[in-house]
Short mmCIF file of N, CA and C in Angstrom, two decimals:
data_model
loop_
_atom_site.label_atom_id
_atom_site.label_comp_id
_atom_site.label_asym_id
_atom_site.label_seq_id
_atom_site.Cartn_x
_atom_site.Cartn_y
_atom_site.Cartn_z
N UNK A 226 -47.79 51.77 -19.49
CA UNK A 226 -47.16 52.74 -20.34
C UNK A 226 -46.25 53.70 -19.58
N UNK A 227 -46.65 54.07 -18.43
CA UNK A 227 -45.85 55.03 -17.68
C UNK A 227 -44.50 54.44 -17.26
N UNK A 228 -44.38 53.13 -17.11
CA UNK A 228 -43.10 52.54 -16.74
C UNK A 228 -42.08 52.62 -17.87
N UNK A 229 -42.50 52.60 -19.14
CA UNK A 229 -41.60 52.74 -20.28
C UNK A 229 -40.98 54.13 -20.35
N UNK A 230 -41.74 55.16 -20.02
CA UNK A 230 -41.22 56.53 -20.04
C UNK A 230 -40.12 56.70 -19.00
N UNK A 231 -40.25 56.11 -17.86
CA UNK A 231 -39.24 56.23 -16.82
C UNK A 231 -37.94 55.56 -17.24
N UNK A 232 -37.98 54.46 -17.95
CA UNK A 232 -36.78 53.73 -18.38
C UNK A 232 -36.00 54.47 -19.47
N UNK A 233 -36.63 55.29 -20.29
CA UNK A 233 -35.97 56.00 -21.39
C UNK A 233 -35.28 57.28 -20.93
N UNK A 234 -35.47 57.73 -19.73
CA UNK A 234 -34.90 58.97 -19.22
C UNK A 234 -33.65 58.68 -18.39
N UNK A 235 -32.54 58.29 -19.09
CA UNK A 235 -31.32 57.90 -18.39
C UNK A 235 -30.20 58.94 -18.51
N UNK A 236 -30.39 60.10 -19.11
CA UNK A 236 -29.35 61.11 -19.24
C UNK A 236 -28.57 60.97 -20.54
N UNK A 237 -27.33 61.49 -20.54
CA UNK A 237 -26.48 61.46 -21.73
C UNK A 237 -25.73 60.14 -21.83
N UNK A 238 -25.55 59.69 -23.08
CA UNK A 238 -24.71 58.50 -23.29
C UNK A 238 -23.25 58.95 -23.37
N UNK A 239 -22.34 58.04 -23.28
CA UNK A 239 -20.91 58.35 -23.36
C UNK A 239 -20.56 58.92 -24.73
N UNK A 240 -21.15 58.41 -25.79
CA UNK A 240 -20.88 58.89 -27.15
C UNK A 240 -21.31 60.35 -27.28
N UNK A 241 -22.48 60.68 -26.77
CA UNK A 241 -22.96 62.06 -26.83
C UNK A 241 -22.03 63.00 -26.07
N UNK A 242 -21.57 62.58 -24.93
CA UNK A 242 -20.65 63.39 -24.14
C UNK A 242 -19.32 63.61 -24.86
N UNK A 243 -18.78 62.58 -25.49
CA UNK A 243 -17.53 62.69 -26.24
C UNK A 243 -17.69 63.65 -27.42
N UNK A 244 -18.81 63.58 -28.13
CA UNK A 244 -19.07 64.47 -29.27
C UNK A 244 -19.12 65.92 -28.80
N UNK A 245 -19.79 66.20 -27.71
CA UNK A 245 -19.90 67.56 -27.18
C UNK A 245 -18.52 68.08 -26.77
N UNK A 246 -17.73 67.26 -26.09
CA UNK A 246 -16.39 67.67 -25.67
C UNK A 246 -15.50 67.93 -26.90
N UNK A 247 -15.58 67.09 -27.93
CA UNK A 247 -14.78 67.27 -29.15
C UNK A 247 -15.15 68.58 -29.85
N UNK A 248 -16.42 68.87 -29.97
CA UNK A 248 -16.85 70.12 -30.61
C UNK A 248 -16.35 71.31 -29.80
N UNK A 249 -16.44 71.24 -28.49
CA UNK A 249 -15.94 72.31 -27.63
C UNK A 249 -14.44 72.53 -27.80
N UNK A 250 -13.68 71.44 -27.89
CA UNK A 250 -12.22 71.54 -28.07
C UNK A 250 -11.88 72.20 -29.40
N UNK A 251 -12.61 71.85 -30.45
CA UNK A 251 -12.37 72.44 -31.77
C UNK A 251 -12.66 73.94 -31.73
N UNK A 252 -13.74 74.35 -31.11
CA UNK A 252 -14.08 75.77 -31.02
C UNK A 252 -13.07 76.54 -30.19
N UNK A 253 -12.60 75.98 -29.10
CA UNK A 253 -11.59 76.64 -28.26
C UNK A 253 -10.28 76.77 -29.03
N UNK A 254 -9.88 75.72 -29.74
CA UNK A 254 -8.64 75.77 -30.52
C UNK A 254 -8.69 76.83 -31.60
N UNK A 255 -9.80 76.92 -32.30
CA UNK A 255 -9.95 77.94 -33.35
C UNK A 255 -9.91 79.34 -32.75
N UNK A 256 -10.51 79.52 -31.60
CA UNK A 256 -10.50 80.82 -30.93
C UNK A 256 -9.09 81.23 -30.53
N UNK A 257 -8.33 80.30 -29.99
CA UNK A 257 -6.96 80.60 -29.57
C UNK A 257 -6.10 80.99 -30.76
N UNK A 258 -6.24 80.27 -31.88
CA UNK A 258 -5.46 80.60 -33.08
C UNK A 258 -5.81 81.98 -33.62
N UNK A 259 -7.08 82.32 -33.64
CA UNK A 259 -7.47 83.63 -34.16
C UNK A 259 -7.00 84.74 -33.24
N UNK A 260 -7.05 84.53 -31.93
CA UNK A 260 -6.59 85.53 -30.98
C UNK A 260 -5.07 85.72 -31.12
N UNK A 261 -4.34 84.62 -31.31
CA UNK A 261 -2.88 84.71 -31.46
C UNK A 261 -2.51 85.50 -32.71
N UNK A 262 -3.25 85.30 -33.81
CA UNK A 262 -2.92 86.02 -35.03
C UNK A 262 -3.28 87.49 -34.91
N UNK A 263 -4.33 87.81 -34.18
CA UNK A 263 -4.72 89.20 -33.99
C UNK A 263 -3.72 89.92 -33.08
N UNK A 264 -3.24 89.25 -32.07
CA UNK A 264 -2.35 89.89 -31.10
C UNK A 264 -0.92 90.06 -31.62
N UNK A 265 -0.57 89.48 -32.74
CA UNK A 265 0.76 89.66 -33.31
C UNK A 265 1.83 88.83 -32.65
N UNK A 266 1.47 87.69 -32.11
CA UNK A 266 2.43 86.83 -31.43
C UNK A 266 3.58 86.42 -32.36
N UNK A 267 3.27 86.16 -33.62
CA UNK A 267 4.31 85.73 -34.56
C UNK A 267 5.37 86.81 -34.76
N UNK A 268 4.94 88.07 -34.88
CA UNK A 268 5.90 89.17 -35.07
C UNK A 268 6.75 89.37 -33.83
N UNK A 269 6.12 89.29 -32.65
CA UNK A 269 6.86 89.46 -31.40
C UNK A 269 7.91 88.37 -31.23
N UNK A 270 7.53 87.12 -31.51
CA UNK A 270 8.45 86.01 -31.35
C UNK A 270 9.61 86.10 -32.34
N UNK A 271 9.32 86.45 -33.58
CA UNK A 271 10.37 86.58 -34.59
C UNK A 271 11.35 87.69 -34.20
N UNK A 272 10.82 88.83 -33.76
CA UNK A 272 11.69 89.95 -33.35
C UNK A 272 12.57 89.54 -32.17
N UNK A 273 12.00 88.81 -31.21
CA UNK A 273 12.80 88.33 -30.07
C UNK A 273 13.89 87.36 -30.53
N UNK A 274 13.55 86.49 -31.49
CA UNK A 274 14.54 85.55 -32.03
C UNK A 274 15.69 86.29 -32.69
N UNK A 275 15.37 87.31 -33.49
CA UNK A 275 16.42 88.09 -34.17
C UNK A 275 17.28 88.82 -33.15
N UNK A 276 16.65 89.46 -32.18
CA UNK A 276 17.39 90.18 -31.15
C UNK A 276 18.33 89.23 -30.39
N UNK A 277 17.84 88.07 -30.05
CA UNK A 277 18.63 87.10 -29.31
C UNK A 277 19.85 86.63 -30.10
N UNK A 278 19.65 86.29 -31.36
CA UNK A 278 20.77 85.77 -32.16
C UNK A 278 21.78 86.89 -32.48
N UNK A 279 21.30 88.13 -32.62
CA UNK A 279 22.23 89.25 -32.82
C UNK A 279 23.10 89.46 -31.58
N UNK A 280 22.48 89.42 -30.41
CA UNK A 280 23.25 89.57 -29.17
C UNK A 280 24.25 88.43 -29.00
N UNK A 281 23.82 87.23 -29.30
CA UNK A 281 24.72 86.06 -29.20
C UNK A 281 25.90 86.20 -30.16
N UNK A 282 25.63 86.66 -31.37
CA UNK A 282 26.69 86.85 -32.37
C UNK A 282 27.67 87.92 -31.92
N UNK A 283 27.16 89.01 -31.36
CA UNK A 283 28.01 90.11 -30.88
C UNK A 283 28.91 89.63 -29.75
N UNK A 284 28.34 88.92 -28.78
CA UNK A 284 29.12 88.42 -27.65
C UNK A 284 30.18 87.43 -28.11
N UNK A 285 29.82 86.56 -29.05
CA UNK A 285 30.79 85.59 -29.59
C UNK A 285 31.96 86.31 -30.24
N UNK A 286 31.66 87.35 -31.01
CA UNK A 286 32.71 88.10 -31.70
C UNK A 286 33.63 88.81 -30.71
N UNK A 287 33.08 89.28 -29.62
CA UNK A 287 33.91 89.99 -28.63
C UNK A 287 34.73 89.02 -27.78
N UNK A 288 34.48 87.73 -27.92
CA UNK A 288 35.27 86.72 -27.21
C UNK A 288 36.43 86.26 -28.06
N UNK A 289 36.68 84.98 -28.04
CA UNK A 289 37.82 84.41 -28.76
C UNK A 289 37.52 84.15 -30.23
N UNK A 290 36.25 83.99 -30.59
CA UNK A 290 35.88 83.62 -31.96
C UNK A 290 35.35 84.83 -32.72
N UNK A 291 35.23 84.67 -34.03
CA UNK A 291 34.65 85.68 -34.89
C UNK A 291 33.36 85.12 -35.45
N UNK A 292 32.29 85.90 -35.40
CA UNK A 292 30.99 85.42 -35.87
C UNK A 292 30.35 86.44 -36.80
N UNK A 293 29.58 85.94 -37.75
CA UNK A 293 28.78 86.77 -38.66
C UNK A 293 27.43 86.11 -38.81
N UNK A 294 26.41 86.92 -38.97
CA UNK A 294 25.06 86.41 -39.12
C UNK A 294 24.46 86.87 -40.44
N UNK A 295 23.74 85.98 -41.07
CA UNK A 295 23.02 86.33 -42.30
C UNK A 295 21.55 85.98 -42.10
N UNK A 296 20.67 86.96 -42.33
CA UNK A 296 19.24 86.75 -42.28
C UNK A 296 18.73 86.69 -43.71
N UNK A 297 17.86 85.71 -44.00
CA UNK A 297 17.36 85.58 -45.36
C UNK A 297 16.00 84.90 -45.38
N UNK A 298 15.33 85.03 -46.51
CA UNK A 298 14.04 84.37 -46.72
C UNK A 298 14.27 83.21 -47.68
N UNK A 299 13.85 82.03 -47.30
CA UNK A 299 14.04 80.83 -48.11
C UNK A 299 12.95 80.74 -49.18
N UNK A 300 13.35 80.46 -50.40
CA UNK A 300 12.38 80.35 -51.50
C UNK A 300 11.50 79.11 -51.40
N UNK A 301 12.02 78.03 -50.82
CA UNK A 301 11.27 76.77 -50.81
C UNK A 301 10.01 76.83 -49.95
N UNK A 302 10.09 77.45 -48.77
CA UNK A 302 8.91 77.51 -47.90
C UNK A 302 8.47 78.93 -47.56
N UNK A 303 9.22 79.93 -48.00
CA UNK A 303 8.85 81.32 -47.75
C UNK A 303 9.12 81.79 -46.33
N UNK A 304 9.70 80.94 -45.49
CA UNK A 304 9.98 81.29 -44.10
C UNK A 304 11.32 82.03 -44.01
N UNK A 305 11.54 82.67 -42.87
CA UNK A 305 12.77 83.42 -42.63
C UNK A 305 13.73 82.58 -41.78
N UNK A 306 15.02 82.67 -42.12
CA UNK A 306 16.06 81.89 -41.44
C UNK A 306 17.25 82.78 -41.12
N UNK A 307 18.09 82.30 -40.23
CA UNK A 307 19.39 82.93 -40.01
C UNK A 307 20.45 81.85 -40.14
N UNK A 308 21.63 82.30 -40.53
CA UNK A 308 22.80 81.42 -40.54
C UNK A 308 23.93 82.16 -39.85
N UNK A 309 24.44 81.56 -38.79
CA UNK A 309 25.56 82.13 -38.06
C UNK A 309 26.80 81.33 -38.42
N UNK A 310 27.82 82.03 -38.87
CA UNK A 310 29.11 81.41 -39.19
C UNK A 310 30.12 81.85 -38.14
N UNK A 311 30.72 80.87 -37.47
CA UNK A 311 31.69 81.16 -36.41
C UNK A 311 33.05 80.60 -36.83
N UNK A 312 34.07 81.47 -36.75
CA UNK A 312 35.44 81.05 -37.04
C UNK A 312 36.24 81.16 -35.75
N UNK A 313 36.83 80.04 -35.34
CA UNK A 313 37.59 80.07 -34.09
C UNK A 313 39.02 80.55 -34.35
N UNK A 314 39.80 80.66 -33.31
CA UNK A 314 41.17 81.16 -33.40
C UNK A 314 42.08 80.33 -34.28
N UNK A 315 41.74 79.07 -34.52
CA UNK A 315 42.55 78.18 -35.35
C UNK A 315 42.15 78.25 -36.82
N UNK A 316 41.15 79.07 -37.15
CA UNK A 316 40.69 79.20 -38.53
C UNK A 316 39.62 78.20 -38.92
N UNK A 317 39.14 77.40 -37.97
CA UNK A 317 38.08 76.42 -38.25
C UNK A 317 36.73 77.11 -38.21
N UNK A 318 35.90 76.82 -39.21
CA UNK A 318 34.61 77.48 -39.34
C UNK A 318 33.47 76.50 -39.15
N UNK A 319 32.45 76.94 -38.39
CA UNK A 319 31.22 76.17 -38.24
C UNK A 319 30.04 77.08 -38.58
N UNK A 320 28.97 76.48 -39.04
CA UNK A 320 27.78 77.25 -39.39
C UNK A 320 26.55 76.62 -38.76
N UNK A 321 25.63 77.47 -38.33
CA UNK A 321 24.38 77.02 -37.73
C UNK A 321 23.24 77.75 -38.44
N UNK A 322 22.25 77.00 -38.90
CA UNK A 322 21.10 77.59 -39.58
C UNK A 322 19.83 77.21 -38.84
N UNK A 323 18.97 78.20 -38.58
CA UNK A 323 17.70 77.94 -37.90
C UNK A 323 16.62 78.87 -38.46
N UNK A 324 15.40 78.40 -38.32
CA UNK A 324 14.24 79.18 -38.74
C UNK A 324 13.92 80.21 -37.65
N UNK A 325 13.64 81.46 -38.07
CA UNK A 325 13.29 82.49 -37.09
C UNK A 325 11.88 83.04 -37.27
N UNK A 326 11.26 82.79 -38.42
CA UNK A 326 9.92 83.32 -38.62
C UNK A 326 9.19 82.64 -39.76
N UNK A 327 7.87 82.66 -39.67
CA UNK A 327 7.02 82.01 -40.67
C UNK A 327 6.88 82.86 -41.93
N UNK A 328 6.32 82.24 -42.96
CA UNK A 328 6.18 82.91 -44.25
C UNK A 328 5.15 84.04 -44.24
N UNK A 329 4.24 84.07 -43.26
CA UNK A 329 3.22 85.11 -43.24
C UNK A 329 3.72 86.42 -42.61
N UNK A 330 4.99 86.50 -42.27
CA UNK A 330 5.60 87.72 -41.75
C UNK A 330 6.21 88.52 -42.88
N UNK A 331 6.51 89.76 -42.59
CA UNK A 331 7.29 90.57 -43.53
C UNK A 331 8.41 91.23 -42.74
N UNK A 332 9.64 91.06 -43.23
CA UNK A 332 10.80 91.65 -42.57
C UNK A 332 11.45 92.64 -43.53
N UNK A 333 11.74 93.82 -43.01
CA UNK A 333 12.41 94.87 -43.78
C UNK A 333 13.57 95.42 -42.96
N UNK A 334 14.49 96.13 -43.64
CA UNK A 334 15.65 96.68 -42.94
C UNK A 334 16.13 97.94 -43.62
N UNK A 335 16.92 98.74 -42.88
CA UNK A 335 17.48 99.97 -43.42
C UNK A 335 18.69 100.40 -42.60
N UNK A 336 19.64 101.04 -43.26
CA UNK A 336 20.78 101.63 -42.55
C UNK A 336 20.35 102.93 -41.88
N UNK A 337 19.38 103.60 -42.46
CA UNK A 337 18.87 104.87 -41.95
C UNK A 337 17.77 104.60 -40.93
N UNK A 338 18.04 104.87 -39.66
CA UNK A 338 17.07 104.57 -38.60
C UNK A 338 15.87 105.50 -38.61
N UNK A 339 15.93 106.60 -39.37
CA UNK A 339 14.80 107.52 -39.43
C UNK A 339 13.75 107.07 -40.46
N UNK A 340 14.07 106.07 -41.27
CA UNK A 340 13.11 105.57 -42.26
C UNK A 340 11.97 104.82 -41.58
N UNK A 341 10.86 104.69 -42.29
CA UNK A 341 9.72 103.93 -41.80
C UNK A 341 9.71 102.55 -42.44
N UNK A 342 8.83 101.70 -41.97
CA UNK A 342 8.69 100.35 -42.51
C UNK A 342 8.47 100.38 -44.02
N UNK A 343 7.59 101.25 -44.48
CA UNK A 343 7.26 101.32 -45.91
C UNK A 343 8.45 101.77 -46.76
N UNK A 344 9.37 102.54 -46.20
CA UNK A 344 10.52 103.05 -46.95
C UNK A 344 11.71 102.08 -46.95
N UNK A 345 11.67 101.09 -46.10
CA UNK A 345 12.81 100.19 -45.91
C UNK A 345 12.87 99.11 -47.00
N UNK A 346 14.04 98.49 -47.14
CA UNK A 346 14.25 97.40 -48.10
C UNK A 346 13.63 96.12 -47.57
N UNK A 347 13.08 95.34 -48.47
CA UNK A 347 12.43 94.09 -48.10
C UNK A 347 13.47 92.97 -48.03
N UNK A 348 13.41 92.18 -46.98
CA UNK A 348 14.29 91.02 -46.85
C UNK A 348 13.68 89.88 -47.65
N UNK A 349 14.41 89.40 -48.64
CA UNK A 349 13.94 88.25 -49.41
C UNK A 349 15.13 87.40 -49.82
N UNK A 350 14.88 86.39 -50.62
CA UNK A 350 15.94 85.43 -50.99
C UNK A 350 17.07 86.10 -51.77
N UNK A 351 16.74 87.10 -52.59
CA UNK A 351 17.78 87.76 -53.39
C UNK A 351 18.41 88.95 -52.67
N UNK A 352 17.90 89.29 -51.49
CA UNK A 352 18.37 90.46 -50.78
C UNK A 352 18.56 90.15 -49.28
N UNK A 353 19.49 89.26 -48.92
CA UNK A 353 19.70 88.92 -47.50
C UNK A 353 20.44 90.03 -46.76
N UNK A 354 20.45 89.93 -45.44
CA UNK A 354 21.19 90.86 -44.58
C UNK A 354 22.37 90.10 -43.99
N UNK A 355 23.57 90.69 -44.05
CA UNK A 355 24.72 90.12 -43.36
C UNK A 355 25.19 91.14 -42.33
N UNK A 356 25.31 90.70 -41.07
CA UNK A 356 25.68 91.59 -39.98
C UNK A 356 26.91 91.04 -39.27
N UNK A 357 27.88 91.93 -39.04
CA UNK A 357 29.10 91.57 -38.31
C UNK A 357 29.38 92.65 -37.27
N UNK A 358 30.11 92.25 -36.24
CA UNK A 358 30.45 93.17 -35.16
C UNK A 358 31.97 93.23 -35.02
N UNK A 359 32.46 94.37 -34.50
CA UNK A 359 33.88 94.57 -34.26
C UNK A 359 34.31 93.85 -32.99
N UNK A 360 35.43 93.16 -33.06
CA UNK A 360 35.89 92.37 -31.93
C UNK A 360 36.24 93.23 -30.71
N UNK A 361 36.90 94.34 -30.90
CA UNK A 361 37.38 95.12 -29.76
C UNK A 361 36.29 95.96 -29.10
N UNK A 362 35.40 96.55 -29.87
CA UNK A 362 34.40 97.46 -29.29
C UNK A 362 32.98 96.91 -29.29
N UNK A 363 32.71 95.89 -30.08
CA UNK A 363 31.36 95.37 -30.21
C UNK A 363 30.49 96.17 -31.17
N UNK A 364 31.08 97.20 -31.79
CA UNK A 364 30.34 98.04 -32.73
C UNK A 364 29.94 97.23 -33.97
N UNK A 365 28.85 97.66 -34.58
CA UNK A 365 28.40 96.99 -35.80
C UNK A 365 29.29 97.42 -36.96
N UNK A 366 29.77 96.46 -37.74
CA UNK A 366 30.63 96.76 -38.89
C UNK A 366 29.83 97.04 -40.16
N UNK A 367 28.63 96.50 -40.24
CA UNK A 367 27.81 96.65 -41.44
C UNK A 367 26.84 97.80 -41.27
N UNK A 368 26.15 98.16 -42.30
CA UNK A 368 25.21 99.28 -42.24
C UNK A 368 23.76 98.82 -42.17
N UNK A 369 23.41 98.17 -41.08
CA UNK A 369 22.02 97.80 -40.82
C UNK A 369 21.66 98.48 -39.51
N UNK A 370 20.90 99.55 -39.58
CA UNK A 370 20.55 100.29 -38.38
C UNK A 370 19.25 99.83 -37.75
N UNK A 371 18.33 99.36 -38.60
CA UNK A 371 17.02 99.02 -38.09
C UNK A 371 16.43 97.85 -38.88
N UNK A 372 15.76 96.96 -38.16
CA UNK A 372 15.07 95.82 -38.77
C UNK A 372 13.63 95.85 -38.27
N UNK A 373 12.69 95.72 -39.19
CA UNK A 373 11.27 95.69 -38.84
C UNK A 373 10.72 94.30 -39.09
N UNK A 374 9.86 93.84 -38.19
CA UNK A 374 9.13 92.58 -38.35
C UNK A 374 7.66 92.92 -38.27
N UNK A 375 6.89 92.56 -39.29
CA UNK A 375 5.48 92.93 -39.32
C UNK A 375 4.61 91.72 -39.61
N UNK A 376 3.51 91.63 -38.86
CA UNK A 376 2.49 90.60 -39.08
C UNK A 376 1.15 91.26 -38.83
N UNK A 377 0.36 91.39 -39.89
CA UNK A 377 -0.92 92.08 -39.75
C UNK A 377 -0.69 93.52 -39.34
N UNK A 378 -1.30 93.96 -38.26
CA UNK A 378 -1.13 95.33 -37.79
C UNK A 378 -0.02 95.46 -36.75
N UNK A 379 0.58 94.34 -36.35
CA UNK A 379 1.64 94.37 -35.34
C UNK A 379 2.99 94.56 -36.02
N UNK A 380 3.71 95.57 -35.56
CA UNK A 380 5.03 95.88 -36.12
C UNK A 380 6.03 96.00 -34.97
N UNK A 381 7.11 95.24 -35.04
CA UNK A 381 8.18 95.29 -34.04
C UNK A 381 9.45 95.81 -34.72
N UNK A 382 10.22 96.60 -34.01
CA UNK A 382 11.47 97.12 -34.57
C UNK A 382 12.66 96.69 -33.71
N UNK A 383 13.74 96.42 -34.40
CA UNK A 383 15.01 96.09 -33.75
C UNK A 383 16.00 97.14 -34.21
N UNK A 384 16.54 97.89 -33.28
CA UNK A 384 17.50 98.95 -33.61
C UNK A 384 18.89 98.49 -33.19
N UNK A 385 19.85 98.63 -34.11
CA UNK A 385 21.24 98.29 -33.83
C UNK A 385 22.03 99.59 -33.86
N UNK A 386 22.60 99.98 -32.72
CA UNK A 386 23.37 101.21 -32.65
C UNK A 386 24.78 100.92 -33.15
N UNK A 387 25.14 101.54 -34.28
CA UNK A 387 26.39 101.26 -34.98
C UNK A 387 27.62 101.45 -34.10
N UNK A 388 27.68 102.52 -33.34
CA UNK A 388 28.87 102.87 -32.57
C UNK A 388 29.16 101.88 -31.45
N UNK A 389 28.12 101.38 -30.80
CA UNK A 389 28.30 100.51 -29.64
C UNK A 389 27.90 99.06 -29.92
N UNK A 390 27.08 98.83 -30.94
CA UNK A 390 26.58 97.50 -31.23
C UNK A 390 25.40 97.11 -30.36
N UNK A 391 24.93 98.04 -29.52
CA UNK A 391 23.79 97.76 -28.64
C UNK A 391 22.56 97.46 -29.51
N UNK A 392 21.78 96.48 -29.06
CA UNK A 392 20.61 96.03 -29.81
C UNK A 392 19.37 96.21 -28.94
N UNK A 393 18.36 96.90 -29.48
CA UNK A 393 17.12 97.16 -28.76
C UNK A 393 15.94 96.67 -29.58
N UNK A 394 15.01 96.01 -28.93
CA UNK A 394 13.80 95.53 -29.59
C UNK A 394 12.60 96.24 -28.97
N UNK A 395 11.81 96.93 -29.82
CA UNK A 395 10.62 97.64 -29.35
C UNK A 395 9.38 97.09 -30.02
#
Protein backbone atom coordinates (compact mmCIF):
# COMPACT_ATOMS: atom_id res chain seq x y z
CA UNK A 1 0.00 0.00 0.00
CA UNK A 2 2.72 2.45 0.77
CA UNK A 3 4.15 2.15 -2.77
CA UNK A 4 0.84 3.44 -4.29
CA UNK A 5 0.98 6.62 -2.19
CA UNK A 6 4.46 7.44 -3.47
CA UNK A 7 3.36 7.10 -7.13
CA UNK A 8 0.41 9.54 -6.76
CA UNK A 9 2.57 12.41 -5.44
CA UNK A 10 3.94 13.74 -8.76
CA UNK A 11 3.25 17.52 -8.40
CA UNK A 12 1.17 19.72 -10.73
CA UNK A 13 0.00 18.58 -14.15
CA UNK A 14 0.47 20.82 -17.19
CA UNK A 15 -3.29 21.48 -17.39
CA UNK A 16 -3.40 22.65 -13.77
CA UNK A 17 -0.46 24.97 -14.37
CA UNK A 18 -2.08 26.48 -17.49
CA UNK A 19 -5.36 27.09 -15.61
CA UNK A 20 -3.54 28.87 -12.77
CA UNK A 21 -1.56 31.05 -15.20
CA UNK A 22 -4.76 31.93 -17.17
CA UNK A 23 -6.61 32.96 -14.00
CA UNK A 24 -3.62 35.07 -12.94
CA UNK A 25 -3.50 36.80 -16.34
CA UNK A 26 -7.22 37.62 -16.17
CA UNK A 27 -6.86 39.11 -12.68
CA UNK A 28 -3.82 41.19 -13.69
CA UNK A 29 -5.60 42.47 -16.82
CA UNK A 30 -8.67 43.51 -14.84
CA UNK A 31 -6.47 45.29 -12.30
CA UNK A 32 -4.62 47.23 -14.99
CA UNK A 33 -7.88 48.36 -16.62
CA UNK A 34 -9.36 49.55 -13.33
CA UNK A 35 -6.16 51.41 -12.40
CA UNK A 36 -6.09 53.08 -15.84
CA UNK A 37 -9.68 54.29 -15.48
CA UNK A 38 -9.03 55.60 -11.97
CA UNK A 39 -5.87 57.45 -12.99
CA UNK A 40 -7.61 59.31 -15.82
CA UNK A 41 -5.40 58.03 -18.62
CA UNK A 42 -8.18 58.51 -21.17
CA UNK A 43 -8.60 62.21 -20.33
CA UNK A 44 -4.85 62.84 -20.40
CA UNK A 45 -4.43 61.12 -23.77
CA UNK A 46 -7.39 62.94 -25.33
CA UNK A 47 -6.12 66.32 -24.09
CA UNK A 48 -2.66 65.56 -25.50
CA UNK A 49 -4.24 64.57 -28.84
CA UNK A 50 -6.20 67.84 -29.01
CA UNK A 51 -3.15 69.92 -28.05
CA UNK A 52 -1.03 68.17 -30.67
CA UNK A 53 -3.49 68.62 -33.53
CA UNK A 54 -4.09 72.28 -32.59
CA UNK A 55 -0.35 72.96 -32.68
CA UNK A 56 -0.02 71.13 -36.00
CA UNK A 57 -2.92 73.14 -37.46
CA UNK A 58 -1.39 76.42 -36.26
CA UNK A 59 2.03 75.61 -37.72
CA UNK A 60 0.46 74.54 -41.03
CA UNK A 61 -1.46 77.81 -41.24
CA UNK A 62 1.67 79.86 -40.58
CA UNK A 63 3.40 78.07 -43.47
CA UNK A 64 2.31 77.93 -47.08
CA UNK A 65 -1.09 76.28 -46.51
CA UNK A 66 -4.25 77.30 -44.67
CA UNK A 67 -5.72 74.88 -42.14
CA UNK A 68 -8.85 74.72 -39.98
CA UNK A 69 -9.80 72.15 -37.39
CA UNK A 70 -13.23 71.01 -36.29
CA UNK A 71 -13.76 69.00 -33.11
CA UNK A 72 -17.03 67.08 -32.80
CA UNK A 73 -18.79 64.15 -31.18
CA UNK A 74 -20.02 61.46 -33.56
CA UNK A 75 -23.58 60.25 -33.04
CA UNK A 76 -22.92 56.72 -34.31
CA UNK A 77 -20.39 55.67 -31.64
CA UNK A 78 -20.41 58.61 -29.21
CA UNK A 79 -16.64 59.09 -29.60
CA UNK A 80 -14.88 62.40 -30.24
CA UNK A 81 -13.18 63.17 -33.56
CA UNK A 82 -11.34 65.96 -35.29
CA UNK A 83 -11.33 66.93 -38.93
CA UNK A 84 -8.52 69.07 -40.29
CA UNK A 85 -9.11 70.76 -43.63
CA UNK A 86 -5.98 72.01 -45.40
CA UNK A 87 -6.08 74.28 -48.45
CA UNK A 88 -2.81 74.68 -50.32
CA UNK A 89 -1.67 77.72 -52.31
CA UNK A 90 -3.29 76.35 -55.50
CA UNK A 91 -6.73 76.17 -53.86
CA UNK A 92 -6.71 72.37 -53.53
CA UNK A 93 -8.32 71.10 -50.33
CA UNK A 94 -7.65 67.91 -48.39
CA UNK A 95 -9.32 66.70 -45.21
CA UNK A 96 -8.15 64.31 -42.51
CA UNK A 97 -10.46 62.83 -39.87
CA UNK A 98 -9.29 60.90 -36.80
CA UNK A 99 -10.65 59.77 -33.47
CA UNK A 100 -9.30 61.69 -30.46
CA UNK A 101 -11.32 60.33 -27.55
CA UNK A 102 -13.69 57.62 -26.41
CA UNK A 103 -17.39 58.01 -25.68
CA UNK A 104 -16.89 57.84 -21.89
CA UNK A 105 -15.19 61.27 -21.91
CA UNK A 106 -16.83 64.65 -21.68
CA UNK A 107 -15.44 67.62 -23.60
CA UNK A 108 -16.54 71.20 -23.00
CA UNK A 109 -15.33 74.58 -24.27
CA UNK A 110 -15.68 78.32 -23.70
CA UNK A 111 -14.43 81.61 -25.10
CA UNK A 112 -14.23 82.93 -21.53
CA UNK A 113 -11.16 81.39 -19.87
CA UNK A 114 -12.42 82.34 -16.40
CA UNK A 115 -15.38 79.93 -16.69
CA UNK A 116 -15.33 76.51 -15.03
CA UNK A 117 -16.03 73.11 -16.55
CA UNK A 118 -19.63 73.18 -15.30
CA UNK A 119 -20.28 76.61 -16.89
CA UNK A 120 -18.81 75.73 -20.30
CA UNK A 121 -20.66 74.57 -23.43
CA UNK A 122 -20.78 70.84 -24.09
CA UNK A 123 -19.15 69.52 -27.25
CA UNK A 124 -21.62 67.28 -29.05
CA UNK A 125 -22.79 66.40 -32.56
CA UNK A 126 -25.00 69.50 -32.86
CA UNK A 127 -22.45 71.83 -31.29
CA UNK A 128 -18.95 71.27 -32.82
CA UNK A 129 -15.93 73.55 -32.38
CA UNK A 130 -14.20 75.09 -35.40
CA UNK A 131 -10.78 76.65 -34.77
CA UNK A 132 -8.65 78.66 -37.19
CA UNK A 133 -5.41 80.57 -36.82
CA UNK A 134 -4.10 83.75 -38.47
CA UNK A 135 -1.41 83.14 -41.08
CA UNK A 136 0.83 86.09 -40.23
CA UNK A 137 0.78 86.05 -36.41
CA UNK A 138 -0.48 82.58 -35.48
CA UNK A 139 -3.22 84.18 -33.38
CA UNK A 140 -6.48 82.33 -32.95
CA UNK A 141 -9.22 83.70 -35.23
CA UNK A 142 -12.13 82.01 -33.47
CA UNK A 143 -13.40 82.51 -29.94
CA UNK A 144 -12.38 79.28 -28.20
CA UNK A 145 -10.27 80.19 -25.19
CA UNK A 146 -10.43 76.99 -23.21
CA UNK A 147 -11.24 73.31 -23.79
CA UNK A 148 -11.85 70.86 -20.94
CA UNK A 149 -11.54 67.08 -21.16
CA UNK A 150 -13.02 65.14 -18.25
CA UNK A 151 -13.11 61.45 -17.36
CA UNK A 152 -14.31 60.53 -13.89
CA UNK A 153 -12.53 62.83 -11.44
CA UNK A 154 -9.68 63.67 -13.86
CA UNK A 155 -10.04 66.99 -15.64
CA UNK A 156 -7.52 68.37 -18.16
CA UNK A 157 -7.65 71.87 -19.63
CA UNK A 158 -6.31 73.21 -22.89
CA UNK A 159 -5.93 76.98 -23.02
CA UNK A 160 -5.60 78.80 -26.35
CA UNK A 161 -4.25 82.34 -26.02
CA UNK A 162 -6.13 84.37 -28.63
CA UNK A 163 -3.47 87.05 -29.23
CA UNK A 164 -0.55 84.68 -29.86
CA UNK A 165 -2.24 81.35 -30.61
CA UNK A 166 -0.08 79.67 -27.94
CA UNK A 167 -1.62 76.41 -26.72
CA UNK A 168 -1.11 75.07 -23.18
CA UNK A 169 -2.33 71.78 -21.74
CA UNK A 170 -2.63 71.46 -17.95
